[in-house]
Phi, psi and omega in degrees: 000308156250071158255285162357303131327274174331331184243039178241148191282188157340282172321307165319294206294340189287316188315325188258023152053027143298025230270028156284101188273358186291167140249087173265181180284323200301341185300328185288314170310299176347273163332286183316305179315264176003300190270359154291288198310325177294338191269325159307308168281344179259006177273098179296346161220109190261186169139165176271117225221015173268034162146135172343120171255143181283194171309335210252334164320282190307308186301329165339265164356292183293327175288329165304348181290136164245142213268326150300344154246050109278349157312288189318300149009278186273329156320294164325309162268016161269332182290287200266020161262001171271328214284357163320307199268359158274340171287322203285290187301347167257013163284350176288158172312195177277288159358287187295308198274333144321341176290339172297142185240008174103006179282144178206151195267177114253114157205175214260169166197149203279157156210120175287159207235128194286146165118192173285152186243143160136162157213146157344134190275179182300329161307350196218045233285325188236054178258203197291164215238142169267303188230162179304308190279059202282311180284005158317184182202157173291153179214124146232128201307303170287126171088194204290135197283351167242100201295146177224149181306184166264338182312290216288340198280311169327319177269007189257314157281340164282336171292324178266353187053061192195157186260024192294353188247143187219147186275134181267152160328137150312341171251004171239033204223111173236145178260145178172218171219172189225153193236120165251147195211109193279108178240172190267164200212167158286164188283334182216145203295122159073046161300148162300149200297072189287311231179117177323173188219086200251146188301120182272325230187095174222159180225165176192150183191162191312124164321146217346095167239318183251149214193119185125008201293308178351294209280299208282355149300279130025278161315280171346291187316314206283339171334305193263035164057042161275142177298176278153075159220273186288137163257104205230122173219191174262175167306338146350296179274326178290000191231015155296176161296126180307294169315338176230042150207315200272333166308289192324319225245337166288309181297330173271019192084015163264171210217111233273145144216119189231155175249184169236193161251159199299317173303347188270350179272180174092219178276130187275297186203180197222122180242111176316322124355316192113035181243151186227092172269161201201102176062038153091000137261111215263116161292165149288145175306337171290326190295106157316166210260352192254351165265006165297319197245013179292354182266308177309314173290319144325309199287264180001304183275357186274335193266351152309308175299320184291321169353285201269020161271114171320135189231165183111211171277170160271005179277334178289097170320153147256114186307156173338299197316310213268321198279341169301309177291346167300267155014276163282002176270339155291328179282340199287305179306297180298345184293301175265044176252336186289292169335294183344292167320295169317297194309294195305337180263011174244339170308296197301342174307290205270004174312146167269166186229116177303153176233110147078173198259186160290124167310170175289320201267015152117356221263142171244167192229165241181140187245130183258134207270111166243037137222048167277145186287349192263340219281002189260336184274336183257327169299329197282315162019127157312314200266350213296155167241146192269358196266174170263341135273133162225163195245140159277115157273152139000107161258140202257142193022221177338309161316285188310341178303327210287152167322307159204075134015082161093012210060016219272335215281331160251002201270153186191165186322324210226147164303127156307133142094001146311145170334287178316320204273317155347308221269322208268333183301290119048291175273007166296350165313316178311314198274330135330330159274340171274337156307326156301345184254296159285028167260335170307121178325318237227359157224250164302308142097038188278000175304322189252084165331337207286334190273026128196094196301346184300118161295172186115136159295315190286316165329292199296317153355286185302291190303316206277315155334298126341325189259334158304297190295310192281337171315279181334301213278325170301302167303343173257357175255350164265010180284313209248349162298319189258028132286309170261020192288085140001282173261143179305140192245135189231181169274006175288302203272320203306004186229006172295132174295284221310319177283034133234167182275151217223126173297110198292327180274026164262147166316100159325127153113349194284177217243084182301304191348297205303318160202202195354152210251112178319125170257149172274181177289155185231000000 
């Protein structure tokens, strides 16, 4: 960070209200002082970090913690790493942000933490400490993000007397923090290049430590008057408690796109009325049972094929046998990729249709389809409801306790497995590539703890923030090369003036650095 000082020019430094031009040895103490006091107000686990603390060191710490001003805390960095990514998104006009219609993507992502990694596990909650870096969490990339040693999963089923914990490998086992991060997406799945597409929204917290970041990203947006429309995550989020992801996110106008786990498709839930939901979409009750389990069959048959794909090294052929069952296992697939189709455009006939958004008291409204080829057969029904609309309220006493209390817990915008839910599920790729982009070496590069040697979870913070605003920054100068690209922009080419179109009244030579900075309309 200060070598980084050292090389900004005149110009940098008046923008950033540095205007001191000495280069003393102190700069470096400077630099330092600045990011303890900025790490002080924003350190949600504060405590000393100069070395492994033993048990009784550590319980120190822990008592010394107030559990509301570490909230408060963690409220600050969260206020001011969005509001950082909000500064990166109003250098565009107005134009560029209006242009946007409010779909975003969410997902989560590992950042390794500097030092030796590990600690006691949740059985051992307050024992000797393994690394300086005492507030991290085990992270695994597959099933729930918070890893326990097999020591720990073992004393944890003899305490519960149950087999519910299963232990990760030491090598599929990493420390660190997890990042969530909310990115803009396009308005429509292979739409032409309207707006950059920049990260809006991140949070951060011990791996499954916290439960609700979804909702609360969202939130964020909607504070700061971003429109609220398509919300597109993984089964990760959706396979929350119904009240802290998939409700929350209705009530503020977004509109749910999601995947599930293989058990959860097919039939969801039951309305007494005559209703059937089925893979997060509500039917008439009349829908046969084989266009009922039509998402289960499909399914069956794409993880058969995946089954019967060679695993292993590629240097090992494949015998006859295998590439024959390969083979019919493609065919199998493909048959019933055709059926599928058919099932699915003969299902939608019995569709309930949204009517409008969710209300503040939970309740939706629903078009009953009567000119479904059923519908007379479903009307004649004792219990059938007779009106051509009907409202889901709010489920109430018991009923609310269920996993998913009323359907609320699956329901989401697009028929699953639909065109639509195809195209917009699809773009949940962005926020995936932007994780990916900020781990690259040759750009932020948060994959590699050893560049920030500060301890602490709140350092990392700062930095993956930070790297956010420069991500954003990339991404609106590579928005507007391709736009103004002349020429095919190559990776050769791509820092040439000539390969973009150049403001025929600017001065050869002049210095943009030197001045004022355009403000756009706010």
């Amino acid at each position: 960070m200060t070598e980084t000082f050292r090389k900004l020019s005149d110009a940098h430094r008046r923008q950033l209200d540095l205007e001191h031009t000495v280069v003393d040895e102190r700069t470096y103490d400077r630099v330092w002082s600045a990011i303890m006091r900025l790490i002080k107000l924003l350190d949600e686990f504060p405590g000393r970090r100069d070395k492994i603390l033993s048990q009784a060191e550590f319980a120190v710490v822990i008592a010394e913690r107030d559990s509301e001003d570490c909230l408060m805390r963690r409220e600050r960095m969260f206020t001011l790493a969005n509001s950082l990514i909000e500064g990166s998104r109003q250098l565009l006009p107005r134009t560029l942000r209006d242009a946007s219609e409010g779909n975003v993507a969410i997902d989560a992502t590992f950042v390794p933490l500097y030092g030796k990694t590990g600690n006691p596990s949740p059985t051992n909650p307050h024992g000797k400490r393994w690394s300086a870096n005492h507030d991290g969490g085990w992270y695994r990339r597959e099933g729930s993000h918070g890893a326990v040693t097999h020591a720990d999963a073992d004393m944890m089923n003899k305490i519960e007397g149950s087999k519910a914990y299963s232990g990760t490998a030491p090598g599929k086992r990493m420390w660190g923090v997890e990042i969530e991060i909310a990115r803009a997406t396009a308005n429509y799945a292979g739409f032409p290049d309207q707006f950059p597409l920049l990260t809006h929204a991140v949070s951060f917290h011990i791996p499954g430590a916290i439960v609700g970041e979804g909702a609360r990203l969202v939130e964020s947006l909607h504070e700061r008057g971003h429109p609220i429309n398509l919300v597109i995550v993984d089964r990760a989020y959706s396979n929350g408690l119904y009240g802290q992801y998939a409700v929350p996110v209705r009530l503020l106008g977004g509109k749910n796109v999601f995947t599930y786990r293989d058990s959860d498709l097919g039939e969801q839930a039951f309305d007494v009325r005559g209703f059937v939901q089925i893979s997060g979409s509500w039917y008439l009750d009349t829908l046969p049972k084989v266009l009922r389990e039509a998402d289960r069959v499909i399914l069956a048959a794409r993880n058969s094929y995946k089954r019967s794909k060679p695993t292993g090294s590629r240097k090992a052929p494949e015998t006859s046998e295998q590439v024959k069952k390969r083979k019919q296992a493609h065919a199998d697939w493909l048959l019933a990729a055709t059926l599928y189709k058919t099932q699915f455009a003969q299902r939608a006939k019995s569709l309930l249709r949204p009517k409008g958004r969710m209300d503040a008291d939970w309740t939706r409204r629903y078009l009953v389809p009567i000119d479904s080829p059923d519908y007379a057969k479903w009307k004649a029904q004792p219990a059938a409801h007779q009106s051509v609309t009907v409202m889901m309220k709010r489920p109430e006493g018991k009923e609310a306790e269920l996993a998913n209390a009323g359907g609320l817990k699956h329901e989401q915008h697009f028929c699953f497995g639909g065109e639509e839910w195809t195209r917009a599920n699809g773009m949940r790729n962005g926020v995936e590539s932007v994780n990916r982009s900020l781990k690259r070496s040759q750009y932020e590069d948060i994959a590699d703890p050893d560049k920030r040697a500060i301890r602490g979870n709140t350092f990392t913070y700062l930095v993956v923030a930070v790297a956010t605003v420069v991500e954003n920054l990339r991404q609106i100068i590579n928005f507007y090369k391709r736009h103004l690209a002349v020429k095919t922009v190559t990776p050769k080419n791509n820092r040439l003036p000539s390969v973009f179109w150049q403001d025929p009244d600017r001065t050869p030579g002049q210095d943009l650095a030197g001045l004022p900075p355009d403000i756009p309309p706010l």
